Short mmCIF file of C-alpha atoms in Angstrom, two decimals:
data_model
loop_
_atom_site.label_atom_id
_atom_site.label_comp_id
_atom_site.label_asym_id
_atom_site.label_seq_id
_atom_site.Cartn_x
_atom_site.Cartn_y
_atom_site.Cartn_z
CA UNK R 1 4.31 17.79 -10.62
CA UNK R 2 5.18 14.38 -9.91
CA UNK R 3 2.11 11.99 -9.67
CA UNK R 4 0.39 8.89 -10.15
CA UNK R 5 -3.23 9.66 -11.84
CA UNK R 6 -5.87 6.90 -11.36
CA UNK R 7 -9.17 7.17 -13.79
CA UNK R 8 -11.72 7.31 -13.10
CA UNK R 9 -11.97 8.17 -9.11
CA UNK R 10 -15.66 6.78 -9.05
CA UNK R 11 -17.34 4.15 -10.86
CA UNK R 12 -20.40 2.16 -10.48
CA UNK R 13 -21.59 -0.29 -12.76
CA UNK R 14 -23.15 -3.66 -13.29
CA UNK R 15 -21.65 -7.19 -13.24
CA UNK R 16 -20.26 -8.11 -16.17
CA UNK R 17 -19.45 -5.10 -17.81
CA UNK R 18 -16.38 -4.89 -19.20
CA UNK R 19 -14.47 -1.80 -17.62
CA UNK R 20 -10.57 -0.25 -17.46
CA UNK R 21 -8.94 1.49 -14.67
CA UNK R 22 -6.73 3.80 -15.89
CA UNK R 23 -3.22 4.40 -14.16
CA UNK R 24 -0.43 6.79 -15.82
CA UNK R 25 3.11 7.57 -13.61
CA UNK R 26 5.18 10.95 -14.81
CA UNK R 27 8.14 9.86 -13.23
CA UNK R 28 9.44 7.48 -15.47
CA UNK R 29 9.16 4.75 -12.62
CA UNK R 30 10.08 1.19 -13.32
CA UNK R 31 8.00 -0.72 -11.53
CA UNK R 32 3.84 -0.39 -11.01
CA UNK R 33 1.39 -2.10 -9.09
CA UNK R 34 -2.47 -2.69 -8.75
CA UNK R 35 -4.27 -2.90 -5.20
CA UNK R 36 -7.43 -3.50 -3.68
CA UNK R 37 -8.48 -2.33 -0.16
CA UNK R 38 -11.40 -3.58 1.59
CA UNK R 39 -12.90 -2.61 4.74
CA UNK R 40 -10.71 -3.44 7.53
CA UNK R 41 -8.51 -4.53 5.67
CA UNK R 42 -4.96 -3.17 4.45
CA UNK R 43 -3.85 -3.36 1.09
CA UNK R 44 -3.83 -6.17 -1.18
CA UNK R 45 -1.20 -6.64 -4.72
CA UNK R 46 -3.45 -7.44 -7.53
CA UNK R 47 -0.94 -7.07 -10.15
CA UNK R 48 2.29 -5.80 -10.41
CA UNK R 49 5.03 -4.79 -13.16
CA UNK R 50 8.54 -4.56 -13.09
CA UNK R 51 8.81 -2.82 -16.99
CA UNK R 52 7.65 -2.68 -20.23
CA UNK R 53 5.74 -6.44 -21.16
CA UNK R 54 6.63 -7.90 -17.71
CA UNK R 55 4.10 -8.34 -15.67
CA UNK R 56 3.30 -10.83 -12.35
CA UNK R 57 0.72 -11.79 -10.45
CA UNK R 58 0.33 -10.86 -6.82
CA UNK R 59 -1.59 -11.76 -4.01
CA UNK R 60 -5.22 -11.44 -5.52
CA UNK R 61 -5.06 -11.35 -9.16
CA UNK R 62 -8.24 -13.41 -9.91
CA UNK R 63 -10.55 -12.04 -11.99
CA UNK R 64 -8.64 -9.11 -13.48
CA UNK R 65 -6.58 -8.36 -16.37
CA UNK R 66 -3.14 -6.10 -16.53
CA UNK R 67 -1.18 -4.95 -19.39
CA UNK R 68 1.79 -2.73 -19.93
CA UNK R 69 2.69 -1.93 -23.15
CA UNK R 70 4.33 1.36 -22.37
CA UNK R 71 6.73 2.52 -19.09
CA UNK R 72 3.84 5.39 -17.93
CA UNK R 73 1.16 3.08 -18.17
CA UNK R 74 -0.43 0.21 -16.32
CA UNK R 75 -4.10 -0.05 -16.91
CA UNK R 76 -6.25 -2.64 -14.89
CA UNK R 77 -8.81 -4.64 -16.84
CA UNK R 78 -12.01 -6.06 -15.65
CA UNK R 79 -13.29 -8.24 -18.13
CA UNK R 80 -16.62 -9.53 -16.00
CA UNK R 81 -17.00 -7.55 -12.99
CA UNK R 82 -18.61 -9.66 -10.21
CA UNK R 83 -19.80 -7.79 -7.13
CA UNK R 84 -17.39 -9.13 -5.14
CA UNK R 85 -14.80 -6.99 -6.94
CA UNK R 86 -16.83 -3.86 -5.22
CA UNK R 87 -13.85 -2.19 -3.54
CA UNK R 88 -11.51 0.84 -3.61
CA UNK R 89 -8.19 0.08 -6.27
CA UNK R 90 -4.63 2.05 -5.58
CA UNK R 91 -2.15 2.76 -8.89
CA UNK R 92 1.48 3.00 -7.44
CA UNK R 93 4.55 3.33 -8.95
CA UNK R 94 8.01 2.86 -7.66
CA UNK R 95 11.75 3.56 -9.04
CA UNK R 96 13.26 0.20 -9.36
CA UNK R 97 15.85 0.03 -6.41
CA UNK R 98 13.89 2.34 -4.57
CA UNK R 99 11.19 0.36 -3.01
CA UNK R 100 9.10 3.62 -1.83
CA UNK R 101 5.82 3.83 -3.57
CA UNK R 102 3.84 6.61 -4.75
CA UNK R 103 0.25 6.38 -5.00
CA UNK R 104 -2.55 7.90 -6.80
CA UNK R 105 -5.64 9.09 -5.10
CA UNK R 106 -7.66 5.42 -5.69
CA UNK R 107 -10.96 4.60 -7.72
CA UNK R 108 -13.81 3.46 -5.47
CA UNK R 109 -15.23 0.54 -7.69
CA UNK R 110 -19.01 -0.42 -7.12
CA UNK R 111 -20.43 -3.32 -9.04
CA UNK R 112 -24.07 -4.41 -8.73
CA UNK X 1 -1.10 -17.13 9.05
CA UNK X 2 -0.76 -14.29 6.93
CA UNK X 3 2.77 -12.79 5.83
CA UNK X 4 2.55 -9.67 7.76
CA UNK X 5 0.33 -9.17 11.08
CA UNK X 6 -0.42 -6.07 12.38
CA UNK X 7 -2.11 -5.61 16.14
CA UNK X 8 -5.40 -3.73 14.35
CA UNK X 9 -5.79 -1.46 17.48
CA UNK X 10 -7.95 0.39 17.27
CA UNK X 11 -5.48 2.48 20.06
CA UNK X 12 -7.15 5.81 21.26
CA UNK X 13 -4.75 7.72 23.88
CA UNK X 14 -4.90 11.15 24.79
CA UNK X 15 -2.64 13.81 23.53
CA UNK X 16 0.69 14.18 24.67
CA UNK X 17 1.14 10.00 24.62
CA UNK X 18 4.01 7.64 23.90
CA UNK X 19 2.46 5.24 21.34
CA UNK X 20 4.16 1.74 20.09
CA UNK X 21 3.02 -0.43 17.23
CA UNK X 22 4.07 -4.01 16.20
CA UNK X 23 4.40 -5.61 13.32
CA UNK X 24 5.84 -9.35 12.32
CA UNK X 25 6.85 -11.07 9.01
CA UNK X 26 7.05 -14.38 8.35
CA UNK X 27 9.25 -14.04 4.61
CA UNK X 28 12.35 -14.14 6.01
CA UNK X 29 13.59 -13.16 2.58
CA UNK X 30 12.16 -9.79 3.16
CA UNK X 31 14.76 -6.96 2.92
CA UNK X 32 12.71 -3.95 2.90
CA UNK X 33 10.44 -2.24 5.63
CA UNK X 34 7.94 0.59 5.73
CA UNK X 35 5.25 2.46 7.57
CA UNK X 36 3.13 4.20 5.65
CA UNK X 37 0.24 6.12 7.14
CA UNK X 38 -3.47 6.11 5.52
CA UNK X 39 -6.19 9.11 6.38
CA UNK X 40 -9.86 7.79 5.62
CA UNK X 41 -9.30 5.65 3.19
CA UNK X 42 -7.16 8.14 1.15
CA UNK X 43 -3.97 7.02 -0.53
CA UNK X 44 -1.39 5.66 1.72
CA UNK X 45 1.60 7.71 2.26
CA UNK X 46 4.99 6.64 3.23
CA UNK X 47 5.81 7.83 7.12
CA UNK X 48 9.19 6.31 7.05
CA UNK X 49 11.57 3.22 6.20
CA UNK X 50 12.82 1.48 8.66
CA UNK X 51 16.51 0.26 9.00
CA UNK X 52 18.42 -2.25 10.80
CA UNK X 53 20.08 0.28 12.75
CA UNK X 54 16.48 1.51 13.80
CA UNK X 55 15.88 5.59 12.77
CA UNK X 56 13.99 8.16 13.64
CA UNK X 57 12.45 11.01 12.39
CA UNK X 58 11.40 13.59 14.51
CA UNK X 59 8.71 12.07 17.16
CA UNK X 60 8.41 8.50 15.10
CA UNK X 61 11.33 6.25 16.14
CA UNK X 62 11.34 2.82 13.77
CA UNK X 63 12.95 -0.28 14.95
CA UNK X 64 13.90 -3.73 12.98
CA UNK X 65 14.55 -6.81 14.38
CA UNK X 66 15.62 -8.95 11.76
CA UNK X 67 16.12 -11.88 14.35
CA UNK X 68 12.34 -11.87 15.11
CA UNK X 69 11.02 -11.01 12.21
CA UNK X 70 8.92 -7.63 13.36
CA UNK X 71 9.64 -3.74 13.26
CA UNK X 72 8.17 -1.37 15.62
CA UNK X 73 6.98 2.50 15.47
CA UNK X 74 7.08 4.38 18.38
CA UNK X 75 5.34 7.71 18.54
CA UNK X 76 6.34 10.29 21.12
CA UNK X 77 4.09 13.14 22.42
CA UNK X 78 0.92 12.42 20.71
CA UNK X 79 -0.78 14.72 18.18
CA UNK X 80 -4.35 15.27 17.27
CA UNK X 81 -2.88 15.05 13.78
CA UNK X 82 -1.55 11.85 14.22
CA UNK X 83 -4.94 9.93 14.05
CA UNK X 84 -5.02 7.70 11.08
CA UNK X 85 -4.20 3.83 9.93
CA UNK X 86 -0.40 3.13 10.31
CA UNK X 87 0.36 0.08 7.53
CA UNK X 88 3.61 -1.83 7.91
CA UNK X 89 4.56 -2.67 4.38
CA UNK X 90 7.13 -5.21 3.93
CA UNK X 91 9.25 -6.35 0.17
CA UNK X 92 11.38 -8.55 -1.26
CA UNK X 93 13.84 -6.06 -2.38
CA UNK X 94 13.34 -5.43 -6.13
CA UNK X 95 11.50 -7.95 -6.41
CA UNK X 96 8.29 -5.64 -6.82
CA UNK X 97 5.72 -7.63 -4.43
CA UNK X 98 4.97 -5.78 -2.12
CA UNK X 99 2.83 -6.95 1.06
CA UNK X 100 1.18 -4.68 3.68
CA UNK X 101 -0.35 -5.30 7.08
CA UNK X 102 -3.98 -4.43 7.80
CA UNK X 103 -3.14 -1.36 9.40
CA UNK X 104 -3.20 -0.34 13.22
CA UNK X 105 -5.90 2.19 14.11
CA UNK X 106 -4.55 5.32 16.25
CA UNK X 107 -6.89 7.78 17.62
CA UNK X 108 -5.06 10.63 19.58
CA UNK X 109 -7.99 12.75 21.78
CA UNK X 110 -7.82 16.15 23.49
#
């Protein structure tokens, strides 16, 4: 089955604990991108990633880390959490030339 | 001003309604244009891309006016099921940014 897999779904922790959202794509999907959603408010690029090693920064991408060292994967790094990044992330992927993303089911992030 | 504006609603008609939403852009290097529909804060999911030519699908008609920078969903004959955030999504085409309106809130009652 196609997907986009986000781990983990839940997370709560404390500020400034290091932690890694997962994301993995099974449909060898070119580019990737990181979002945050908070209340009333749609979504917002983090990150995003066009292939392998290229990366760019999109609308919000203070305060977090992205890497992608293979095509499947695009993990997003928190290296100090501050509460203020308390908020639910989206994974998506996209076929390059085909601008329709695919999601996976988000992480609700809580940091106190 | 932010790059893509959204009336937020929220819009609560009864079934059987003709519903329109707006949505404006101020890239004009934009190329490519969206809805996608959100349920309680699940993952968004695409409803349908939206053409110069405008298109429909079914009950959702999508119009683009490139001129004025804003498309437009129109949704015919109302459905229960049709309550949920409607996001206008707009990119720079393959360019991979990707920038979404805050959503317009439809409720559809009995």
């Amino acid at each position: 089955e196609a997907q986009v897999t986000q781990n983990p779904r839940y997370l709560i922790t404390v500020t400034g604990k290091k932690l890694t959202v997962t994301c993995s794509q099974n449909m060898n999907h070119e580019y990737m991108s990181w979002y945050r959603q908070d209340p009333g408010l749609g979504l917002r690029q983090i990150y995003y990633s066009m292939n392998v090693e290229v990366t760019d920064k999109g609308d919000v991408p203070e305060g977090y880390k992205v890497s992608r060292k293979e095509k499947r994967n695009f993990p997003l790094i928190l290296e100090s959490p501050s509460p203020n990044q308390t908020s639910l992330y989206f994974c998506a992927s996209s076929l390059k030339g085909e601008p329709v993303q695919h999601f996976g089911d988000g992480t609700r992030l809580s940091i106190l | 001003r932010k790059e893509v504006e959204q009336d937020p609603g929220p819009f609560n008609v009864p079934e059987g309604a003709t519903v329109a939403f707006n949505c404006t852009y101020s890239n004009s290097a934009s190329q490519s244009f969206f809805w996608y529909r959100q349920d309680c804060r699940k993952e968004p999911k695409l409803l349908m891309s939206v053409y110069s030519s405008g298109n429909e699908d079914g009950r959702f008609t999508a119009q683009l006016n490139r001129a004025s920078q804003y498309i437009s969903l129109l949704i015919r004959d109302s459905k229960l099921s049709d309550s949920a955030t409607y996001l206008c999504v707009v990119n720079i085409f393959n360019a991979g940014k990707s920038t979404f309106g805050d959503g317009t809130t439809l409720t559809v009652k009995p």
